[in-house]
Each structure stands twice: as C-alpha cells, then as structure tokens.
PDB file of C-alpha atoms in Angstrom:
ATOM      1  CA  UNK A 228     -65.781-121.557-137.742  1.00  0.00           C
ATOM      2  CA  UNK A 229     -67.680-118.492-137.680  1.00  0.00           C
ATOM      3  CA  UNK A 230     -68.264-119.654-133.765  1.00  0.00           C
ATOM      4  CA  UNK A 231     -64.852-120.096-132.721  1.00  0.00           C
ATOM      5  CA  UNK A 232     -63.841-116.318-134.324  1.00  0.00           C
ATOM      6  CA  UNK A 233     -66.830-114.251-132.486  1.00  0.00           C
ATOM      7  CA  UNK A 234     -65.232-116.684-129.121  1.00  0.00           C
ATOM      8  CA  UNK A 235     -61.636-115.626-129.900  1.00  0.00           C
ATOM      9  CA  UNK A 236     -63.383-112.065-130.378  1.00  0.00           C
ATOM     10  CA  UNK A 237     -64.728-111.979-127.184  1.00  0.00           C
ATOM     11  CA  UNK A 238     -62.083-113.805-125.028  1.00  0.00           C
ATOM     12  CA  UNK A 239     -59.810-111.105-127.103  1.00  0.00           C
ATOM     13  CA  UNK A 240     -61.918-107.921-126.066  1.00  0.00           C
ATOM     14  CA  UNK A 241     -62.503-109.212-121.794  1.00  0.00           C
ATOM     15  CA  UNK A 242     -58.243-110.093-122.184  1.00  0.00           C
ATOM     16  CA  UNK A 243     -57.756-106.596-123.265  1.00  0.00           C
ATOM     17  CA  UNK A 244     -60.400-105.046-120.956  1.00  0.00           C
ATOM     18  CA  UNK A 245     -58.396-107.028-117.767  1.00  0.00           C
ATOM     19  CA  UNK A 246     -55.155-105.875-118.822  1.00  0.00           C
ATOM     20  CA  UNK A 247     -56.898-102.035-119.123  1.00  0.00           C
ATOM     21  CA  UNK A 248     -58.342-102.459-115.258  1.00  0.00           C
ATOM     22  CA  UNK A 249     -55.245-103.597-114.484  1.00  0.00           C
ATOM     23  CA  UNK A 250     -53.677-100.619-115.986  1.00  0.00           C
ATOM     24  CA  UNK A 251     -55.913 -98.485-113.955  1.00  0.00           C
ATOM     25  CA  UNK A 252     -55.608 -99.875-110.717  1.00  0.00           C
ATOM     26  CA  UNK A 253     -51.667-100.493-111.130  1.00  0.00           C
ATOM     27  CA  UNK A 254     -52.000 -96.139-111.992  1.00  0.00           C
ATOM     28  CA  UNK A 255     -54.292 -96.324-108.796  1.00  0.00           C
ATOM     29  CA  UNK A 256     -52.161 -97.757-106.627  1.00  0.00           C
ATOM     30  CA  UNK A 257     -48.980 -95.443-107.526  1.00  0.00           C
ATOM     31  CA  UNK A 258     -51.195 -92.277-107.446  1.00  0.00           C
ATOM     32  CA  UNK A 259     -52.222 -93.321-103.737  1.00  0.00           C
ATOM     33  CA  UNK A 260     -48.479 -94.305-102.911  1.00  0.00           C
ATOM     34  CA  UNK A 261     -46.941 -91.170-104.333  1.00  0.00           C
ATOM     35  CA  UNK A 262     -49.871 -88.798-102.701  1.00  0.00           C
ATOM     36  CA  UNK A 263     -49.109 -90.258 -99.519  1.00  0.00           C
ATOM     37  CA  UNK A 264     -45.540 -89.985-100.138  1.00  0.00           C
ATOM     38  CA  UNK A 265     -45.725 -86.377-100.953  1.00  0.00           C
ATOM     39  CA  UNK A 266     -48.268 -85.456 -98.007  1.00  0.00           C
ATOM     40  CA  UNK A 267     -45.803 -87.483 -95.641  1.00  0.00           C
ATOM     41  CA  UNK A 268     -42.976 -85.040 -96.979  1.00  0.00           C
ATOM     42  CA  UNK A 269     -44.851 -81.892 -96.701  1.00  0.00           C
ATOM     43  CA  UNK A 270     -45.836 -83.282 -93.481  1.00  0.00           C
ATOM     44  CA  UNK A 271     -42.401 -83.876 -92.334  1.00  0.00           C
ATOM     45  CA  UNK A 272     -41.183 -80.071 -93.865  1.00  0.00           C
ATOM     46  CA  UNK A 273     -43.576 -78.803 -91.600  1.00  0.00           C
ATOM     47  CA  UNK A 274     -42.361 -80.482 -88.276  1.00  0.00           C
ATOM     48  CA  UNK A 275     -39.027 -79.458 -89.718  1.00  0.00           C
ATOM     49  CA  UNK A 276     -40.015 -75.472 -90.077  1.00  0.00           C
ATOM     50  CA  UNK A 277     -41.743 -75.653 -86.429  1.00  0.00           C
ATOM     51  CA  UNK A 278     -38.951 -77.223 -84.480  1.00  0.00           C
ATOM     52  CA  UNK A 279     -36.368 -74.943 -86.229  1.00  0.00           C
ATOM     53  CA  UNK A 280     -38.613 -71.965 -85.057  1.00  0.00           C
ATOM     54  CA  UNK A 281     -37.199 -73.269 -81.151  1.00  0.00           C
ATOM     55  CA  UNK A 282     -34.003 -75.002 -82.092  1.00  0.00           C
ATOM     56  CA  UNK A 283     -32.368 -71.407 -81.972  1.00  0.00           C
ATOM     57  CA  UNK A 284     -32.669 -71.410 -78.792  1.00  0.00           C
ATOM     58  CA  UNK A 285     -31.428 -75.029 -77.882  1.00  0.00           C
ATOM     59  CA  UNK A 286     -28.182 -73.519 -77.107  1.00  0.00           C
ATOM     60  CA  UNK A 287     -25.801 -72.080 -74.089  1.00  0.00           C
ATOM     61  CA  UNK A 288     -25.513 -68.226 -73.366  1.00  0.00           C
ATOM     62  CA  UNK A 289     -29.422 -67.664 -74.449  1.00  0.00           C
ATOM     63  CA  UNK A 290     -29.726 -63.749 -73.341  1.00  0.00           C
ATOM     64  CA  UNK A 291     -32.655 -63.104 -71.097  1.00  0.00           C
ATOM     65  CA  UNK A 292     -33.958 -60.978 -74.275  1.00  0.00           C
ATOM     66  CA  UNK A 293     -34.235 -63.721 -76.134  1.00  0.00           C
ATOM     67  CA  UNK A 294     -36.027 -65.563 -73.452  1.00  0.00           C
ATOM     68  CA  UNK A 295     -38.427 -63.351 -73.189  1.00  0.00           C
ATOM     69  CA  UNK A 296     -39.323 -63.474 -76.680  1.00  0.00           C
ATOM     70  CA  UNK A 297     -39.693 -67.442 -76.382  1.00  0.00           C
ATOM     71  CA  UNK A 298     -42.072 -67.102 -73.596  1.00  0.00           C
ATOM     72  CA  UNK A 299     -44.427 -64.868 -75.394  1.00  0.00           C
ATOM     73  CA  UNK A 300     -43.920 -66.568 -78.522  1.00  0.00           C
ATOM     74  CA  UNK A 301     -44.905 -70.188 -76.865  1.00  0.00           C
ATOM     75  CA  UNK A 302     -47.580 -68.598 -74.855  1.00  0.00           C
ATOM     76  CA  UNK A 303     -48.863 -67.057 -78.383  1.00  0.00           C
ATOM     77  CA  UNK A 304     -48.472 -70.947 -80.256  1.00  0.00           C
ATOM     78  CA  UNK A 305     -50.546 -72.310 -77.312  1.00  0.00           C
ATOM     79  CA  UNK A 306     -53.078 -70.098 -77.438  1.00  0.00           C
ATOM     80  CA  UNK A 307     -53.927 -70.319 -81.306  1.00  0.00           C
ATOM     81  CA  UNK A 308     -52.543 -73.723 -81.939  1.00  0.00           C
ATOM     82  CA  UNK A 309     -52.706 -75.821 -79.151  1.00  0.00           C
ATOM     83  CA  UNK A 310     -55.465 -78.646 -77.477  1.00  0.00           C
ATOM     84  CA  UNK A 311     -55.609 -75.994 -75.131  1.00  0.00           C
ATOM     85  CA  UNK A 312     -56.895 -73.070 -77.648  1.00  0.00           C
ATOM     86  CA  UNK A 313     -59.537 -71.134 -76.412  1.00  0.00           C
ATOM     87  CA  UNK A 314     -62.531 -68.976 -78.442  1.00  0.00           C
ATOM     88  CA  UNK A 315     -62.194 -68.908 -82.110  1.00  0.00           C
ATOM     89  CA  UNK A 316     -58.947 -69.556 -82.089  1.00  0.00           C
ATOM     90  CA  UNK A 317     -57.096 -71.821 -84.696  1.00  0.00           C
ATOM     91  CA  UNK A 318     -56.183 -74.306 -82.420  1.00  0.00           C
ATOM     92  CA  UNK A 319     -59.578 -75.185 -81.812  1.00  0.00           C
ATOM     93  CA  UNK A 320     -59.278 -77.587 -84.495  1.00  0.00           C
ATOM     94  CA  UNK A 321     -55.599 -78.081 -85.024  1.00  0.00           C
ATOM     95  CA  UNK A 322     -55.037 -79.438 -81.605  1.00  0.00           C
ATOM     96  CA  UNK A 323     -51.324 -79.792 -81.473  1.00  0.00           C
ATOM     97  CA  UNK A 324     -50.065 -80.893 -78.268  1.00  0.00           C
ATOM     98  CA  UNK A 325     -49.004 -77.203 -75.962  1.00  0.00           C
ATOM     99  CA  UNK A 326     -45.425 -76.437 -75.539  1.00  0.00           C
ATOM    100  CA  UNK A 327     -43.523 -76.069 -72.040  1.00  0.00           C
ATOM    101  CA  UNK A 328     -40.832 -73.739 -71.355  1.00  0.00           C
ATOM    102  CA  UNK A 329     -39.271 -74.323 -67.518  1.00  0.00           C
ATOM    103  CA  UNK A 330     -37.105 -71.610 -67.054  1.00  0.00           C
ATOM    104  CA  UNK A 331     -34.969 -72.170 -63.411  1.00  0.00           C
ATOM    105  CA  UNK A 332     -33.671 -68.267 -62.246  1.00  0.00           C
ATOM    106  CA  UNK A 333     -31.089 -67.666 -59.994  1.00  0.00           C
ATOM    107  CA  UNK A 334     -31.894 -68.067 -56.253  1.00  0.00           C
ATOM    108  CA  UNK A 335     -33.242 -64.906 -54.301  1.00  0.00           C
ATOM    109  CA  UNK A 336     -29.925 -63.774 -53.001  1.00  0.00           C
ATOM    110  CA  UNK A 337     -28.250 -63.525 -56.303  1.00  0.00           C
ATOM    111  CA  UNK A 338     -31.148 -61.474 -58.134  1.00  0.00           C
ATOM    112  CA  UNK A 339     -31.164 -59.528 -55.117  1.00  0.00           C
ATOM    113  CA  UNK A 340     -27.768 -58.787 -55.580  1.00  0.00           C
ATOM    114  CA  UNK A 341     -27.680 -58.758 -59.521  1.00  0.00           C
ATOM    115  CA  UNK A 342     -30.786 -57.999 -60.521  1.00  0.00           C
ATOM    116  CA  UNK A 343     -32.298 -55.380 -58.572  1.00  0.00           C
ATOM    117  CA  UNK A 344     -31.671 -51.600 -57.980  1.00  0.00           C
ATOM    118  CA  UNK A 345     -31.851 -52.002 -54.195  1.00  0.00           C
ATOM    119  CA  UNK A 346     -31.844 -55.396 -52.834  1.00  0.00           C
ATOM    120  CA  UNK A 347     -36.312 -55.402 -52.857  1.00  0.00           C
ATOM    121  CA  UNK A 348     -37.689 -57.948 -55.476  1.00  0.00           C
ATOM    122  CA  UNK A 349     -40.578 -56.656 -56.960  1.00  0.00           C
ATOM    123  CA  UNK A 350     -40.866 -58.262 -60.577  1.00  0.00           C
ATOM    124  CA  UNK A 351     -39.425 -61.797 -60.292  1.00  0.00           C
ATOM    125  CA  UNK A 352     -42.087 -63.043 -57.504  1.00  0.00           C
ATOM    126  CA  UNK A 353     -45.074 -65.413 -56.933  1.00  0.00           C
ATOM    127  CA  UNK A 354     -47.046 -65.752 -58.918  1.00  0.00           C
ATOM    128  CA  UNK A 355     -44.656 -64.951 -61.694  1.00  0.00           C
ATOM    129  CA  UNK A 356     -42.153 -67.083 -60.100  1.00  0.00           C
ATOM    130  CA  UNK A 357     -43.499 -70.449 -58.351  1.00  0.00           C
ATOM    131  CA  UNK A 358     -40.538 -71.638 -56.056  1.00  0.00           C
ATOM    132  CA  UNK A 359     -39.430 -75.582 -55.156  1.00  0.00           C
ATOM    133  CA  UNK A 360     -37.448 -75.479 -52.923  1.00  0.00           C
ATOM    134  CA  UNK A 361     -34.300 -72.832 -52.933  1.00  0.00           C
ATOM    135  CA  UNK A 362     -34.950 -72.849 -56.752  1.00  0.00           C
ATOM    136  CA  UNK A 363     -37.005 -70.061 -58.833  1.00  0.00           C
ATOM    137  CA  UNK A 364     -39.075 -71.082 -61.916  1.00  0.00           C
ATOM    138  CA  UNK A 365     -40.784 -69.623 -64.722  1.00  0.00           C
ATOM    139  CA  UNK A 366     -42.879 -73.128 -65.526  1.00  0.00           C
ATOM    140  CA  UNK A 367     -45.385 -72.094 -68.798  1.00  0.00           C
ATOM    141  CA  UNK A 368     -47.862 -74.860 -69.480  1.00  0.00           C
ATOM    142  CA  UNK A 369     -51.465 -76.268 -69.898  1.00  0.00           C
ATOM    143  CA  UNK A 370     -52.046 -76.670 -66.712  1.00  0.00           C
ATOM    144  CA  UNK A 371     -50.769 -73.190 -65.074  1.00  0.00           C
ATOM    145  CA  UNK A 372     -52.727 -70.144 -65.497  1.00  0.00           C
ATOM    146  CA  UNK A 373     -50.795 -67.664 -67.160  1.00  0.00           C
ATOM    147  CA  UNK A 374     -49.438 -65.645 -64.817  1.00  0.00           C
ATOM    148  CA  UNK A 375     -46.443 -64.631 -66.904  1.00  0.00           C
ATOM    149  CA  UNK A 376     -48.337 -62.604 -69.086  1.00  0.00           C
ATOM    150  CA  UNK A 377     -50.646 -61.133 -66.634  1.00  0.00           C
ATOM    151  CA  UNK A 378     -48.248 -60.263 -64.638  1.00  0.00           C
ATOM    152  CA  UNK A 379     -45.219 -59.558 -66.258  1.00  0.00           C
ATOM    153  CA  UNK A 380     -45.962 -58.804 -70.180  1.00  0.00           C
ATOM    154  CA  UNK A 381     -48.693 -56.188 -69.146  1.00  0.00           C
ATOM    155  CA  UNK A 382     -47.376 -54.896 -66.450  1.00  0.00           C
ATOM    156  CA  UNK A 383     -43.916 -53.486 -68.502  1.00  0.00           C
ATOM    157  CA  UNK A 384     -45.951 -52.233 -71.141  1.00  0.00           C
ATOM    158  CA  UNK A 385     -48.294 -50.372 -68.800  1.00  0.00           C
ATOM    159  CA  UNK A 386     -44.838 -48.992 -67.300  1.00  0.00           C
ATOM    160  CA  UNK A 387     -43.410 -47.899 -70.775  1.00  0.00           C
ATOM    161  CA  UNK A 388     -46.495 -46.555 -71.350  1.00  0.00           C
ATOM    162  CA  UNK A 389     -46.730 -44.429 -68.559  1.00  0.00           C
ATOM    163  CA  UNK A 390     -42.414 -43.279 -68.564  1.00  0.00           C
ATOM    164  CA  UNK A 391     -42.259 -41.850 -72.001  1.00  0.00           C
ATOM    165  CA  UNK A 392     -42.115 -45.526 -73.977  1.00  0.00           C
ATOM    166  CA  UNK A 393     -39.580 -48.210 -73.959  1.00  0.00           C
ATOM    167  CA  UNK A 394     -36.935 -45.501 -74.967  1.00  0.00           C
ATOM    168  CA  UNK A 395     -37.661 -42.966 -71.908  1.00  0.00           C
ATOM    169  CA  UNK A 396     -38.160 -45.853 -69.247  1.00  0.00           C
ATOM    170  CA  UNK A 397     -34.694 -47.631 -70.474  1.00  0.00           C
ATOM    171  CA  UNK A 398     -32.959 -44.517 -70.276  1.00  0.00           C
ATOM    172  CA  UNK A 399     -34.410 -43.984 -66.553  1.00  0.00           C
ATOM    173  CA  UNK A 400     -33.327 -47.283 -65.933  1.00  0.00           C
ATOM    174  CA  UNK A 401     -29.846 -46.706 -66.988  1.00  0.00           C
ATOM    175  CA  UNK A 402     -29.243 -43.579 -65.439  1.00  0.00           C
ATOM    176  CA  UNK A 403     -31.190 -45.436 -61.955  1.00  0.00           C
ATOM    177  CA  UNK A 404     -28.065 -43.785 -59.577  1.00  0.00           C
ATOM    178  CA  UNK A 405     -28.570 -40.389 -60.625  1.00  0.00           C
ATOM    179  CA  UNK A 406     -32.368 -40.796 -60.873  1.00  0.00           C
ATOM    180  CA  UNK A 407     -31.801 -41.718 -57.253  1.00  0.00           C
ATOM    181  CA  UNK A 408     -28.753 -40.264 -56.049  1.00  0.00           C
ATOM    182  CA  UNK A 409     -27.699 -41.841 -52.278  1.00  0.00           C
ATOM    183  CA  UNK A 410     -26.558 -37.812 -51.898  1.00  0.00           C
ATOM    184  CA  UNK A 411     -28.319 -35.372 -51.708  1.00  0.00           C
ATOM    185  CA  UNK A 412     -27.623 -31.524 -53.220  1.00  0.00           C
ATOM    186  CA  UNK A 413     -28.291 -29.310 -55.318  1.00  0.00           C
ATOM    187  CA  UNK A 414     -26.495 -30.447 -58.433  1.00  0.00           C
ATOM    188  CA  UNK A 415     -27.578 -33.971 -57.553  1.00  0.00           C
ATOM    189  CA  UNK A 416     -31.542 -32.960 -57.186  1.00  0.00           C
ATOM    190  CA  UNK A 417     -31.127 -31.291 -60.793  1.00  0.00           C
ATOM    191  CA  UNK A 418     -29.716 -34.142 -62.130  1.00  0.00           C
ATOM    192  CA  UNK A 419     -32.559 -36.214 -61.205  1.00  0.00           C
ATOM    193  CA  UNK A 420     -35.029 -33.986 -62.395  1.00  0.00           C
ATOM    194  CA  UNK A 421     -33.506 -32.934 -65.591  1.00  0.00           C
ATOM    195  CA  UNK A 422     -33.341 -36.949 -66.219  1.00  0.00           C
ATOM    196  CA  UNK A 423     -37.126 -37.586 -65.341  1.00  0.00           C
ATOM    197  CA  UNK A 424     -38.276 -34.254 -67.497  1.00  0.00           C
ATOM    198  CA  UNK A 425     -36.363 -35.557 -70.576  1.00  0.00           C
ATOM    199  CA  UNK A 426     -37.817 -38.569 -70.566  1.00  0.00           C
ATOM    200  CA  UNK A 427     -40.351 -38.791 -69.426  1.00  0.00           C
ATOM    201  CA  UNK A 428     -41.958 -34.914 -71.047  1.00  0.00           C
ATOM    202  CA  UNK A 429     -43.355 -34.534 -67.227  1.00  0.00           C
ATOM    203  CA  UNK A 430     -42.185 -32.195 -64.732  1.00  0.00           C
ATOM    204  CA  UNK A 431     -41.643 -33.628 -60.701  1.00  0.00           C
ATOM    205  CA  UNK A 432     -40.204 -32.298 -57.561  1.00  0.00           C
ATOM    206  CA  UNK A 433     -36.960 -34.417 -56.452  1.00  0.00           C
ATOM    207  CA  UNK A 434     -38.592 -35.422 -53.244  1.00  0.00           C
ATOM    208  CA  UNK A 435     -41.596 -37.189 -55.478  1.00  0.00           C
ATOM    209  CA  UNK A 436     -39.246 -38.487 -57.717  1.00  0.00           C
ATOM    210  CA  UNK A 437     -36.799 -40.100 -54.339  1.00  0.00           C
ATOM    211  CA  UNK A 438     -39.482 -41.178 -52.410  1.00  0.00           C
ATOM    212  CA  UNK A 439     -38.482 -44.741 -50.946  1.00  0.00           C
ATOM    213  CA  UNK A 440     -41.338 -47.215 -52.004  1.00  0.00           C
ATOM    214  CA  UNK A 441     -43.319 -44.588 -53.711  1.00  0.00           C
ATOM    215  CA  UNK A 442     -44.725 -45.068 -57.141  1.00  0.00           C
ATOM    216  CA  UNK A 443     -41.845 -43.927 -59.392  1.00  0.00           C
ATOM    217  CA  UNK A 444     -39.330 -45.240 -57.628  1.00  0.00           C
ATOM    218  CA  UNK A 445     -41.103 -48.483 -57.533  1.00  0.00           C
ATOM    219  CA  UNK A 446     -41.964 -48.329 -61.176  1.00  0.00           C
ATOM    220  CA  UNK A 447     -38.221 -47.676 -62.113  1.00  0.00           C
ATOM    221  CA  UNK A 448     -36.412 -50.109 -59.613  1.00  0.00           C
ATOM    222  CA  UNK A 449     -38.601 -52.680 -61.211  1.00  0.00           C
ATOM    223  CA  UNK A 450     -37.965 -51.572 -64.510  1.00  0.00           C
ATOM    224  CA  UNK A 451     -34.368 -51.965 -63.657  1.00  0.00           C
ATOM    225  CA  UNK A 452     -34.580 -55.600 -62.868  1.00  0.00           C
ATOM    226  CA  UNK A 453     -36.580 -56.545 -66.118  1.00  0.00           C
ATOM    227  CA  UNK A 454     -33.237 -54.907 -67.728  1.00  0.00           C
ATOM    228  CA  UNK A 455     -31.742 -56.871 -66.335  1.00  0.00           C
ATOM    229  CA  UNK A 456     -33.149 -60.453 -66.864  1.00  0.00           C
ATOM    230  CA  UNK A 457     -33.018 -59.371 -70.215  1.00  0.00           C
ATOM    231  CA  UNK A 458     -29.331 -58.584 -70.355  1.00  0.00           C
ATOM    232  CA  UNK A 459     -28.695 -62.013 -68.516  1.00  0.00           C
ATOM    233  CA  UNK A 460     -27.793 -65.273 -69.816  1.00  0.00           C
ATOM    234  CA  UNK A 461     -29.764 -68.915 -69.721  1.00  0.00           C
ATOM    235  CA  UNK A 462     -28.378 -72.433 -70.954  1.00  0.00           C
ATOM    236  CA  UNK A 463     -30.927 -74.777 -72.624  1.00  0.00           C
ATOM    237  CA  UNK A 464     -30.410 -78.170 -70.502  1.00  0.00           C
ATOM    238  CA  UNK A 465     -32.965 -80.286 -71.797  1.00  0.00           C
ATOM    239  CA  UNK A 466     -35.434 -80.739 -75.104  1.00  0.00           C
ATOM    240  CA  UNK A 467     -38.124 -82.765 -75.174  1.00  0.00           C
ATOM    241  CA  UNK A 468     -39.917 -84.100 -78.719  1.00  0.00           C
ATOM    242  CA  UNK A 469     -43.498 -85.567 -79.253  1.00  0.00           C
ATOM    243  CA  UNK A 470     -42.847 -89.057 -79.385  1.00  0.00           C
ATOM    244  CA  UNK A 471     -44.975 -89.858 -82.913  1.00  0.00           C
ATOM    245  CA  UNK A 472     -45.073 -86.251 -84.359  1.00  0.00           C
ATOM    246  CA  UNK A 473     -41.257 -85.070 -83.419  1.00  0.00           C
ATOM    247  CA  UNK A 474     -42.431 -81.765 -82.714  1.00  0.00           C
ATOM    248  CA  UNK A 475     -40.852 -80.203 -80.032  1.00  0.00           C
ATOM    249  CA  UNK A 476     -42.922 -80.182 -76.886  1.00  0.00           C
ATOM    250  CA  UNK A 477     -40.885 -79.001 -73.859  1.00  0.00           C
ATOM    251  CA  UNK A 478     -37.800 -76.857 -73.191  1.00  0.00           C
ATOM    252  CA  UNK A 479     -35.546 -76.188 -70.209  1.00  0.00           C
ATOM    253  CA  UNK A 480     -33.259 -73.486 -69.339  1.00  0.00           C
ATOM    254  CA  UNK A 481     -31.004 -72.470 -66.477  1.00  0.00           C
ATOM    255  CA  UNK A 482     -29.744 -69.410 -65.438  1.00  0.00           C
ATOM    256  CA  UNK A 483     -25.568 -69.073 -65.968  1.00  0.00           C
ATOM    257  CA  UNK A 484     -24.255 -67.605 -62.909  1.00  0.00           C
ATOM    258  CA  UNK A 485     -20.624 -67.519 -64.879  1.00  0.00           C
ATOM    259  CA  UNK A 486     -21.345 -65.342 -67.929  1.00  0.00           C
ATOM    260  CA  UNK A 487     -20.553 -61.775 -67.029  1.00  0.00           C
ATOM    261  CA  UNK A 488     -23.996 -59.942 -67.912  1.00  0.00           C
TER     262      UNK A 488
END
C-alpha cells in the first residue's frame, strides 16, 4: 500500500512537472510569436516612414525646387544608407538597396528658350545632363558617378558665395535685363552698377560687369537658368518598390511643358 502511494506520488509530481514544461514552452512559443509580430510591425512602420519621406513627391506639378531638394536628399540616403556607402558611413552595414531618381528635362531648344538668359546653356549640360537621343536626363544611381553634385550643387554655392549669398545672386538674377541692359547710356550703365554694388557690397565698371562671356556675366546668366529649373514644374510618371522590402527604389519625372512657370 505504502508502494502504490510513493508511485501515485511520483507519477503525480512528473504529471505536474509535464504540464509546468508545457506551460513554459506554450509561454515560449507566444513570446517568440508576439516578438516577431511586434518586430514585423516596427519593421513595416519603418518602410512606411521611408516611403512617405518620397511619396510627396509622387505627384504632378512637382516645382523644380522641390526637385532639387529630392536629388540631394537621395544622393545624401545613398551615401549613408545604401550598398553603395562609402568610408564610415552608416550604410556600410545597413546596406539598403540605392535609390534612382531619372529626371527627363525639356529638349535643348526649349531651355534655350525658357531657361536661359541668352539662348547659351551653361548649367544644364554633359556631364550634368547625359542625353539619349533628343531627350535630356538627370539619371542619379549606383552606377553613375555623381556628377550632379560635383557639378551642379557646388558649383551654385561657390556662385552664392562669391555674389553676396543666395539673397544678392537671386536678386542679380531677377533684375538680369538691367544687370545687362541690350542699351546702352548713362542711366542704363548706373542702373547696372548700382544693382551689382548693392548686392553684391563690390564696386565694378559697367563694361566688366557687360562683358559678353566674361566671368560675371557667365556666373549670372547661369545663375538665371538654375532659377529657373527651380521655378519649373516636373510630373512623377513612374514609382518603382523593392519587390520583398516595399521600399521605394526608383522614381521618374518629366518635365511639363504646359504649366506656366
């Protein structure tokens, strides 16, 4: 008798130590399902926060300003963020797939005629601008070299810097016809001076100032046609997503002839 209690006992005590594993494992097995459950969530939040960073722009009527501030802003992701991060950047061990903004521009006649200050090109060119065909593109990824940056980002900024900042180069730009007048006399010569002196905190002669390819009028006419890619407008035609993340991975845009600027 005393047998058969210590074997109830013991049959009692591994019954009760199964149903306790079981417990545990059961606990186990929800803990793993809801951590994975929340990191899935927070991992889907954060796809949600990057793409909405770009779906702003997925839109008609995009002004060239707020192009711009794409381009840099994708060129920026790539460099920290991307598989193509260089140094000590973040994306050395992030590695996210880069981001590519195509940008098509209008054709050379119609920035010509629209865009610049006297029918001479100088900003929106190779290598800024890579050409197929009658078309103009802005194309930023992996495998292209920067050239937007290089070319275009530091090159404004060593403009504003040298015209008496954004503020004293804009206004030049604005007042381009009386900076240089297509008549010459003495009120228009003043004019032009008095404009580059107030801006710019520098006195110059009016022939320095109006001399046909020389450096300020250069500097200014292409001055003038970054104002005015920024003033124009772009439709986003296309969006492309990462097939098993769902982060956005490519843009396009087109210029819109038909949207006064």
């Amino acid at each position: 008798m005393e047998n058969a209690s210590k074997a109830l006992l013991m049959a009692g005590s591994i019954l009760i130590a199964l149903m306790v594993i079981g417990v545990l494992v059961l606990m186990f097995n929800n803990l793993s399902y809801y951590q994975k459950s929340s990191d899935e969530n927070i991992k889907q939040a954060q796809i949600i926060e990057f793409n909405n960073q770009y779906e702003t722009f997925n839109r008609p009527e995009v002004r060239g300003t707020e192009l711009y501030s794409l381009l840099n802003k994708v060129i920026d992701y790539n460099r920290r963020k991307s598989e193509v991060a260089t140094g000590n950047d973040q994306g050395q061990d992030i590695r996210f797939e880069p981001m590519t903004i195509i940008v098509e521009f209008p054709d050379d006649n119609t920035m010509k005629e629209k865009w610049t200050f006297d029918n001479t090109i100088r900003l929106f060119k190779s290598p800024i601008i890579t050409k197929t065909g009658l078309k103009n593109q802005i194309r930023l990824d992996k495998w292209v070299a920067n050239q937007f940056e290089t070319n275009l980002t530091t090159r404004i900024k060593e403009l504003e810097n040298d015209y008496g900042g954004k503020v004293g180069i804009a206004n030049l730009s604005a007042g381009i016809s009386n900076l240089f007048p297509s008549i010459r006399n003495r009120e228009t010569e003043d004019k032009s001076k008095q404009l580059y002196l107030r801006n710019t905190k520098k006195s110059e002669t009016f022939d320095n100032i109006n001399k046909k390819n020389g450096t300020i009028y250069n500097d200014v006419c292409t001055y003038y046609e970054y104002v005015q890619f920024k003033r124009a407008y772009f439709d986003c035609t296309d969006v492309r997503y990462n097939n098993n993340t769902g982060r956005i991975i490519e843009m396009q845009f087109k210029y819109n002839p038909d949207k006064i600027e």
